[in-house]
Amino acid sequence: MAKIGTDLNSFILEEERKHPDATGSLTMALMAIEAAAKKIASHVRRAGLADILGKAGTTNVQGEEVQKLDVISNNIMIEHLSACGEFFALASEELDEAIFPEEGKNGKYIIAFDPLDGSSNIDVNVSIGTIFSIQRKINGTQEDFLQEGKNQIAAGYVIYGSSTMLVYSTGSGVNGFTLDPSVGMFLLSHPDIKLPEKGKIYSLNESNYKKWDEPLRKYVDHLKDEGYTARYIGSMVADVHRTLIKGGMFGYPADKKNVNGKLRLLYEASPMAFLIEQAGGKSSTGKDSILDIKPEKLHQRVPVFLGSKYEMDLLEKYMNE
Ligand code: AHG
Ligand code: MN
Ligand code: MN
């Protein structure tokens, strides 16, 4: 196992050396994400000012229009992911259609991302994040994004919390890196993250309780009877980050109003499911693993449950009774 404190670039290169046939493409791709993450993090740290000003539609001292943080983050992701030349196509939660950057015309990969997750939390100084999912290019059309989540080559997120962290997996475990602001480097702080088999926390927007189906209500009641406590941040990245480390469960279920839930399969559900399963947890729509869903469209929504084995098995028991 890599040593705590190893910097992200050394770690990525070390991983590449384990695959003698590797061409370095994935390494370049991950480094582009890292660079974008650092840039977004620096904007997030100034968000208290920039986003409020952005909302007011004012101009900054250079006379430029001040942009909102989700627009800034989206642009930074597009700029870095295009320039690295490794991505044939990019799909963003913020864009209607995929884009095919000129620099990536020989790229082997495609990437879907949520440039800024939890945007309703920006104004109140609560953790937000960026989520990404990398898959292989197949035919070179937008349809390439409609692959099952289990085909992901890599997935991860950046959380802009009390510290900035980058957590990712290439399919052999999950590792977390914390940004050391004094040197501007991500350092390995959470090697080989594994969820506990059972946790103590459930995490759902319980204001929807009355709109949920009976089996889900009974399941949550069961967790309460077992003495679980509730935590819900409202930024998926932050809620999943806590679940990865402490176990328990996070969910955004379907309800009477939102029959497919709220979260997007490609940008949110699938990459997070990949990480949770890589860390020994389980993902579910209530019936099957999220990683087995064959997407039908880019912005498809899906009910999401992620967590420790115990809580997820119990959920599926209730949901499939
Ligand atoms: P985004 O900011 O990218 O639109 O995503 C917000 C999502 C997700 O982060 C979170 O889990 C969920 O919205 C919270 O929704 P509710 O406010 O309905 O609980
Ligand atoms: Mn989101
Ligand atoms: Mn978003």
Tab-separated table of C-alpha atoms and ligand atoms in Angstrom:
chain	number	residue	atom	x	y	z
A	1	MET	CA	0.000	0.000	0.000
A	2	ALA	CA	1.234	3.502	-0.809
A	3	LYS	CA	2.558	5.565	2.088
A	4	ILE	CA	0.412	8.196	3.776
A	5	GLY	CA	1.587	11.583	2.528
A	6	THR	CA	2.438	10.347	-0.995
A	7	ASP	CA	1.493	13.105	-3.405
A	8	LEU	CA	-1.247	12.404	-5.934
A	9	ASN	CA	0.984	12.643	-9.020
A	10	SER	CA	3.504	10.138	-7.638
A	11	PHE	CA	0.617	7.876	-6.663
A	12	ILE	CA	-0.944	8.013	-10.136
A	13	LEU	CA	2.415	7.284	-11.774
A	14	GLU	CA	3.073	4.403	-9.372
A	15	GLU	CA	-0.331	2.937	-10.276
A	16	GLU	CA	0.498	3.283	-13.960
A	17	ARG	CA	3.752	1.329	-13.496
A	18	LYS	CA	1.712	-1.618	-12.162
A	19	HIS	CA	0.213	-1.940	-15.662
A	20	PRO	CA	3.087	-2.502	-18.095
A	21	ASP	CA	0.733	-2.073	-21.070
A	22	ALA	CA	-0.485	1.349	-19.852
A	23	THR	CA	0.044	4.140	-22.353
A	24	GLY	CA	-0.086	7.014	-19.874
A	25	SER	CA	-3.451	8.245	-21.175
A	26	LEU	CA	-5.311	7.668	-17.932
A	27	THR	CA	-2.482	9.298	-16.020
A	28	MET	CA	-2.781	12.422	-18.164
A	29	ALA	CA	-6.559	12.379	-17.784
A	30	LEU	CA	-6.408	12.140	-13.991
A	31	MET	CA	-3.823	14.907	-13.825
A	32	ALA	CA	-6.121	17.173	-15.841
A	33	ILE	CA	-8.888	16.532	-13.310
A	34	GLU	CA	-6.461	17.290	-10.501
A	35	ALA	CA	-5.497	20.616	-12.075
A	36	ALA	CA	-9.133	21.571	-12.600
A	37	ALA	CA	-9.921	20.596	-9.004
A	38	LYS	CA	-7.239	22.894	-7.611
A	39	LYS	CA	-8.511	25.790	-9.683
A	40	ILE	CA	-12.148	25.233	-8.695
A	41	ALA	CA	-11.075	24.895	-5.042
A	42	SER	CA	-9.427	28.304	-5.160
A	43	HIS	CA	-12.638	29.831	-6.544
A	44	VAL	CA	-14.746	28.042	-3.939
A	45	ARG	CA	-12.594	29.559	-1.200
A	46	ARG	CA	-13.549	32.997	-2.503
A	47	ALA	CA	-17.174	32.040	-3.127
A	48	GLY	CA	-18.550	34.072	-0.260
A	49	LEU	CA	-17.701	37.137	-2.285
A	50	ALA	CA	-17.818	36.007	-5.879
A	51	ASP	CA	-21.091	34.159	-5.813
A	52	ILE	CA	-23.020	36.891	-4.064
A	53	LEU	CA	-21.621	39.389	-6.544
A	54	GLY	CA	-22.347	36.953	-9.361
A	55	LYS	CA	-25.946	36.779	-8.330
A	56	ALA	CA	-26.255	40.509	-8.442
A	57	GLY	CA	-25.002	40.332	-12.029
A	58	THR	CA	-22.315	42.908	-11.288
A	59	THR	CA	-18.965	43.330	-12.979
A	60	ASN	CA	-15.605	42.869	-11.271
A	61	VAL	CA	-12.720	45.337	-11.126
A	62	GLN	CA	-11.490	44.246	-14.531
A	63	GLY	CA	-14.896	45.135	-15.891
A	64	GLU	CA	-15.747	41.469	-16.554
A	65	GLU	CA	-19.110	40.017	-15.697
A	66	VAL	CA	-18.791	38.086	-12.404
A	67	GLN	CA	-19.857	34.512	-13.020
A	68	LYS	CA	-21.660	32.206	-10.680
A	69	LEU	CA	-19.606	29.394	-9.206
A	70	ASP	CA	-21.358	26.598	-11.092
A	71	VAL	CA	-20.660	28.340	-14.398
A	72	ILE	CA	-17.040	28.981	-13.396
A	73	SER	CA	-16.584	25.338	-12.348
A	74	ASN	CA	-18.140	24.056	-15.547
A	75	ASN	CA	-15.850	26.242	-17.656
A	76	ILE	CA	-12.750	25.184	-15.722
A	77	MET	CA	-13.619	21.495	-16.159
A	78	ILE	CA	-14.252	21.917	-19.886
A	79	GLU	CA	-11.028	23.882	-20.363
A	80	HIS	CA	-8.758	21.351	-18.611
A	81	LEU	CA	-10.474	18.187	-19.802
A	82	SER	CA	-10.440	19.428	-23.397
A	83	ALA	CA	-6.842	20.655	-23.325
A	84	CYS	CA	-5.397	17.381	-22.002
A	85	GLY	CA	-6.380	15.678	-25.273
A	86	GLU	CA	-7.371	12.395	-23.605
A	87	PHE	CA	-11.163	12.873	-23.793
A	88	PHE	CA	-13.001	12.305	-27.029
A	89	ALA	CA	-16.231	13.627	-25.489
A	90	LEU	CA	-17.388	15.519	-22.414
A	91	ALA	CA	-20.863	15.468	-20.875
A	92	SER	CA	-21.721	17.923	-18.127
A	93	GLU	CA	-24.763	18.243	-15.912
A	94	GLU	CA	-24.722	21.886	-16.993
A	95	LEU	CA	-24.847	21.210	-20.760
A	96	ASP	CA	-27.770	19.889	-22.806
A	97	GLU	CA	-25.590	17.870	-25.185
A	98	ALA	CA	-22.128	16.274	-25.054
A	99	ILE	CA	-19.214	18.198	-26.531
A	100	PHE	CA	-16.408	16.783	-28.672
A	101	PRO	CA	-13.251	18.853	-28.184
A	102	GLU	CA	-10.932	19.208	-31.153
A	103	GLU	CA	-7.880	18.422	-28.968
A	104	GLY	CA	-9.450	15.107	-27.942
A	105	LYS	CA	-10.052	13.704	-31.429
A	106	ASN	CA	-7.595	10.875	-30.734
A	107	GLY	CA	-8.670	10.436	-27.111
A	108	LYS	CA	-9.648	6.972	-25.871
A	109	TYR	CA	-11.886	8.158	-23.049
A	110	ILE	CA	-15.097	10.048	-22.447
A	111	ILE	CA	-15.998	11.825	-19.223
A	112	ALA	CA	-19.270	12.791	-17.551
A	113	PHE	CA	-19.221	15.286	-14.682
A	114	ASP	CA	-21.210	17.369	-12.253
A	115	PRO	CA	-18.976	20.448	-12.065
A	116	LEU	CA	-20.522	21.739	-8.861
A	117	ASP	CA	-22.662	19.551	-6.698
A	118	GLY	CA	-24.640	20.964	-3.802
A	119	SER	CA	-24.905	24.429	-5.280
A	120	SER	CA	-27.735	25.401	-2.913
A	121	ASN	CA	-25.154	25.172	-0.111
A	122	ILE	CA	-22.715	27.746	-1.522
A	123	ASP	CA	-24.439	30.744	0.018
A	124	VAL	CA	-24.373	29.207	3.477
A	125	ASN	CA	-20.735	28.072	3.525
A	126	VAL	CA	-21.476	24.351	3.539
A	127	SER	CA	-19.427	21.666	1.717
A	128	ILE	CA	-19.896	21.284	-2.030
A	129	GLY	CA	-18.076	19.210	-4.641
A	130	THR	CA	-17.267	18.058	-8.166
A	131	ILE	CA	-18.065	14.521	-9.407
A	132	PHE	CA	-16.608	12.714	-12.446
A	133	SER	CA	-16.993	9.429	-14.288
A	134	ILE	CA	-14.625	8.142	-17.002
A	135	GLN	CA	-15.546	5.528	-19.564
A	136	ARG	CA	-14.016	4.228	-22.739
A	137	LYS	CA	-14.916	5.735	-26.104
A	138	ILE	CA	-16.688	3.147	-28.275
A	139	ASN	CA	-18.211	4.530	-31.485
A	140	GLY	CA	-17.400	8.163	-30.977
A	141	THR	CA	-21.002	9.327	-30.635
A	142	GLN	CA	-23.020	10.705	-27.731
A	143	GLU	CA	-24.449	7.174	-27.305
A	144	ASP	CA	-21.076	6.152	-25.860
A	145	PHE	CA	-22.181	7.746	-22.593
A	146	LEU	CA	-25.025	5.236	-22.317
A	147	GLN	CA	-22.863	2.442	-20.908
A	148	GLU	CA	-23.533	0.601	-17.658
A	149	GLY	CA	-21.797	2.119	-14.651
A	150	LYS	CA	-19.861	-1.093	-14.111
A	151	ASN	CA	-17.852	-0.228	-17.244
A	152	GLN	CA	-16.369	2.856	-15.594
A	153	ILE	CA	-12.604	3.095	-15.982
A	154	ALA	CA	-12.378	5.569	-13.136
A	155	ALA	CA	-14.686	7.670	-11.000
A	156	GLY	CA	-14.242	10.136	-8.198
A	157	TYR	CA	-15.131	13.394	-6.560
A	158	VAL	CA	-13.555	16.461	-5.091
A	159	ILE	CA	-15.058	17.787	-1.879
A	160	TYR	CA	-14.574	21.422	-0.953
A	161	GLY	CA	-15.108	21.051	2.776
A	162	SER	CA	-13.174	22.063	5.865
A	163	SER	CA	-10.319	20.879	3.669
A	164	THR	CA	-10.307	20.051	-0.039
A	165	MET	CA	-10.094	16.338	-0.807
A	166	LEU	CA	-9.928	14.303	-3.997
A	167	VAL	CA	-11.242	10.751	-3.694
A	168	TYR	CA	-11.064	8.387	-6.651
A	169	SER	CA	-10.923	4.818	-7.855
A	170	THR	CA	-9.664	3.167	-11.010
A	171	GLY	CA	-11.276	-0.119	-10.059
A	172	SER	CA	-8.794	-1.366	-7.487
A	173	GLY	CA	-9.978	0.264	-4.295
A	174	VAL	CA	-10.630	3.849	-3.281
A	175	ASN	CA	-8.037	6.371	-2.147
A	176	GLY	CA	-8.474	9.835	-0.693
A	177	PHE	CA	-6.040	12.754	-0.969
A	178	THR	CA	-6.164	15.981	1.027
A	179	LEU	CA	-4.991	19.250	-0.509
A	180	ASP	CA	-2.149	20.753	1.493
A	181	PRO	CA	-2.679	24.448	0.769
A	182	SER	CA	0.855	25.353	1.824
A	183	VAL	CA	2.395	23.350	-1.039
A	184	GLY	CA	-0.620	23.154	-3.344
A	185	MET	CA	-0.436	19.347	-3.537
A	186	PHE	CA	-2.936	16.594	-2.871
A	187	LEU	CA	-1.389	14.161	-0.355
A	188	LEU	CA	-2.592	10.630	0.354
A	189	SER	CA	-4.532	10.898	3.622
A	190	HIS	CA	-7.129	8.110	3.319
A	191	PRO	CA	-5.549	5.011	1.704
A	192	ASP	CA	-7.778	2.118	0.661
A	193	ILE	CA	-11.048	3.452	2.106
A	194	LYS	CA	-13.445	0.712	3.230
A	195	LEU	CA	-16.976	1.222	4.535
A	196	PRO	CA	-17.769	-0.491	7.814
A	197	GLU	CA	-20.151	-3.456	7.357
A	198	LYS	CA	-22.734	-1.545	9.386
A	199	GLY	CA	-22.990	2.095	10.356
A	200	LYS	CA	-25.034	4.270	12.702
A	201	ILE	CA	-26.270	7.023	10.380
A	202	TYR	CA	-29.096	7.316	7.859
A	203	SER	CA	-29.144	10.217	5.419
A	204	LEU	CA	-32.226	11.185	3.406
A	205	ASN	CA	-34.303	14.310	2.927
A	206	GLU	CA	-36.945	13.242	5.405
A	207	SER	CA	-39.255	16.119	4.522
A	208	ASN	CA	-40.347	13.822	1.677
A	209	TYR	CA	-41.398	11.058	4.092
A	210	LYS	CA	-45.093	11.372	3.304
A	211	LYS	CA	-44.410	11.158	-0.422
A	212	TRP	CA	-42.407	7.929	-0.079
A	213	ASP	CA	-43.849	4.480	-0.642
A	214	GLU	CA	-44.827	2.462	2.394
A	215	PRO	CA	-41.847	0.015	2.275
A	216	LEU	CA	-39.334	2.885	2.393
A	217	ARG	CA	-41.139	4.536	5.294
A	218	LYS	CA	-41.080	1.243	7.185
A	219	TYR	CA	-37.369	0.812	6.458
A	220	VAL	CA	-36.505	4.244	7.850
A	221	ASP	CA	-38.710	3.578	10.873
A	222	HIS	CA	-36.778	0.335	11.371
A	223	LEU	CA	-33.441	2.200	11.345
A	224	LYS	CA	-34.786	4.647	13.929
A	225	ASP	CA	-35.958	1.775	16.122
A	226	GLU	CA	-32.437	0.365	15.937
A	227	GLY	CA	-31.110	3.638	17.323
A	228	TYR	CA	-29.702	5.215	14.153
A	229	THR	CA	-29.035	8.941	14.041
A	230	ALA	CA	-29.771	11.259	11.091
A	231	ARG	CA	-27.364	13.424	9.086
A	232	TYR	CA	-28.351	15.195	5.863
A	233	ILE	CA	-26.218	17.908	4.306
A	234	GLY	CA	-27.994	18.275	0.962
A	235	SER	CA	-24.764	18.102	-1.031
A	236	MET	CA	-24.520	14.587	-2.392
A	237	VAL	CA	-20.719	14.757	-2.378
A	238	ALA	CA	-20.629	15.568	1.323
A	239	ASP	CA	-23.300	13.020	2.257
A	240	VAL	CA	-21.544	10.288	0.258
A	241	HIS	CA	-18.133	11.249	1.624
A	242	ARG	CA	-19.391	10.778	5.167
A	243	THR	CA	-21.043	7.486	4.183
A	244	LEU	CA	-17.792	6.190	2.634
A	245	ILE	CA	-15.907	6.860	5.829
A	246	LYS	CA	-18.486	6.150	8.531
A	247	GLY	CA	-20.838	3.739	6.783
A	248	GLY	CA	-24.609	3.741	7.244
A	249	MET	CA	-26.760	4.783	4.301
A	250	PHE	CA	-27.457	7.727	1.997
A	251	GLY	CA	-30.465	7.860	-0.270
A	252	TYR	CA	-32.366	10.003	-2.690
A	253	PRO	CA	-35.414	7.852	-3.369
A	254	ALA	CA	-38.206	8.126	-5.879
A	255	ASP	CA	-41.353	9.648	-4.429
A	256	LYS	CA	-44.884	10.450	-5.529
A	257	LYS	CA	-43.766	13.723	-7.102
A	258	ASN	CA	-40.360	12.696	-8.494
A	259	VAL	CA	-40.984	9.201	-9.775
A	260	ASN	CA	-37.327	8.675	-10.715
A	261	GLY	CA	-35.873	10.529	-7.758
A	262	LYS	CA	-33.757	13.626	-8.273
A	263	LEU	CA	-30.182	12.575	-8.849
A	264	ARG	CA	-28.708	12.095	-12.317
A	265	LEU	CA	-27.484	8.647	-13.261
A	266	LEU	CA	-24.435	9.656	-15.286
A	267	TYR	CA	-23.088	12.581	-13.287
A	268	GLU	CA	-24.009	11.630	-9.722
A	269	ALA	CA	-25.446	8.158	-9.108
A	270	SER	CA	-23.147	6.022	-11.227
A	271	PRO	CA	-19.736	7.455	-10.181
A	272	MET	CA	-20.743	7.447	-6.502
A	273	ALA	CA	-22.056	3.883	-6.789
A	274	PHE	CA	-18.720	2.846	-8.316
A	275	LEU	CA	-16.802	4.345	-5.379
A	276	ILE	CA	-19.116	2.890	-2.744
A	277	GLU	CA	-18.907	-0.600	-4.287
A	278	GLN	CA	-15.131	-0.311	-4.687
A	279	ALA	CA	-14.989	0.484	-0.965
A	280	GLY	CA	-16.902	-2.683	-0.083
A	281	GLY	CA	-20.350	-1.086	0.216
A	282	LYS	CA	-23.423	-1.542	-1.952
A	283	SER	CA	-25.426	0.616	-4.335
A	284	SER	CA	-29.059	0.126	-5.178
A	285	THR	CA	-32.057	1.612	-6.894
A	286	GLY	CA	-34.096	-0.217	-4.266
A	287	LYS	CA	-34.025	-3.314	-6.463
A	288	ASP	CA	-30.730	-3.690	-8.313
A	289	SER	CA	-27.223	-2.301	-8.309
A	290	ILE	CA	-26.998	1.161	-9.850
A	291	LEU	CA	-23.957	-0.074	-11.783
A	292	ASP	CA	-26.125	-2.512	-13.771
A	293	ILE	CA	-28.471	0.123	-15.203
A	294	LYS	CA	-28.179	0.678	-18.932
A	295	PRO	CA	-28.730	4.440	-19.325
A	296	GLU	CA	-31.264	5.572	-21.915
A	297	LYS	CA	-30.445	9.243	-22.003
A	298	LEU	CA	-27.781	11.665	-20.886
A	299	HIS	CA	-29.688	13.456	-18.142
A	300	GLN	CA	-31.640	10.471	-16.838
A	301	ARG	CA	-32.586	10.507	-13.155
A	302	VAL	CA	-32.583	7.449	-10.929
A	303	PRO	CA	-33.501	6.537	-7.340
A	304	VAL	CA	-30.260	6.228	-5.359
A	305	PHE	CA	-29.328	4.268	-2.257
A	306	LEU	CA	-25.699	3.864	-1.208
A	307	GLY	CA	-24.187	2.457	1.934
A	308	SER	CA	-22.884	-0.313	4.118
A	309	LYS	CA	-23.804	-3.891	3.409
A	310	TYR	CA	-26.095	-4.250	6.408
A	311	GLU	CA	-28.230	-1.179	5.687
A	312	MET	CA	-28.440	-1.919	1.955
A	313	ASP	CA	-29.440	-5.565	2.417
A	314	LEU	CA	-32.096	-4.451	4.877
A	315	LEU	CA	-33.342	-1.838	2.403
A	316	GLU	CA	-33.661	-4.354	-0.416
A	317	LYS	CA	-35.506	-6.693	1.943
A	318	TYR	CA	-38.105	-4.024	2.699
A	319	MET	CA	-38.340	-2.751	-0.870
A	320	ASN	CA	-38.810	-6.178	-2.423
A	321	GLU	CA	-41.200	-7.713	0.064
B	1	AHG	P1	-26.706	20.041	-7.828
B	1	AHG	O1	-26.266	21.129	-6.890
B	1	AHG	O2	-25.572	19.505	-8.657
B	1	AHG	O3	-27.909	20.422	-8.648
B	1	AHG	O4	-27.134	18.767	-6.955
B	1	AHG	C1	-27.935	18.917	-5.817
B	1	AHG	C2	-28.385	17.568	-5.386
B	1	AHG	C3	-27.444	16.778	-4.499
B	1	AHG	O5	-26.223	17.350	-4.243
B	1	AHG	C4	-28.201	16.571	-3.217
B	1	AHG	O6	-28.016	15.266	-2.786
B	1	AHG	C5	-29.625	16.874	-3.571
B	1	AHG	O7	-29.597	17.721	-4.671
B	1	AHG	C6	-30.408	17.527	-2.463
B	1	AHG	O8	-31.731	17.655	-2.833
B	1	AHG	P2	-32.882	18.149	-1.820
B	1	AHG	O9	-32.657	19.589	-1.607
B	1	AHG	O10	-34.152	17.835	-2.541
B	1	AHG	O11	-32.741	17.337	-0.546
B	2	MN	MN	-25.291	17.498	-8.217
B	3	MN	MN	-24.385	20.451	-10.180
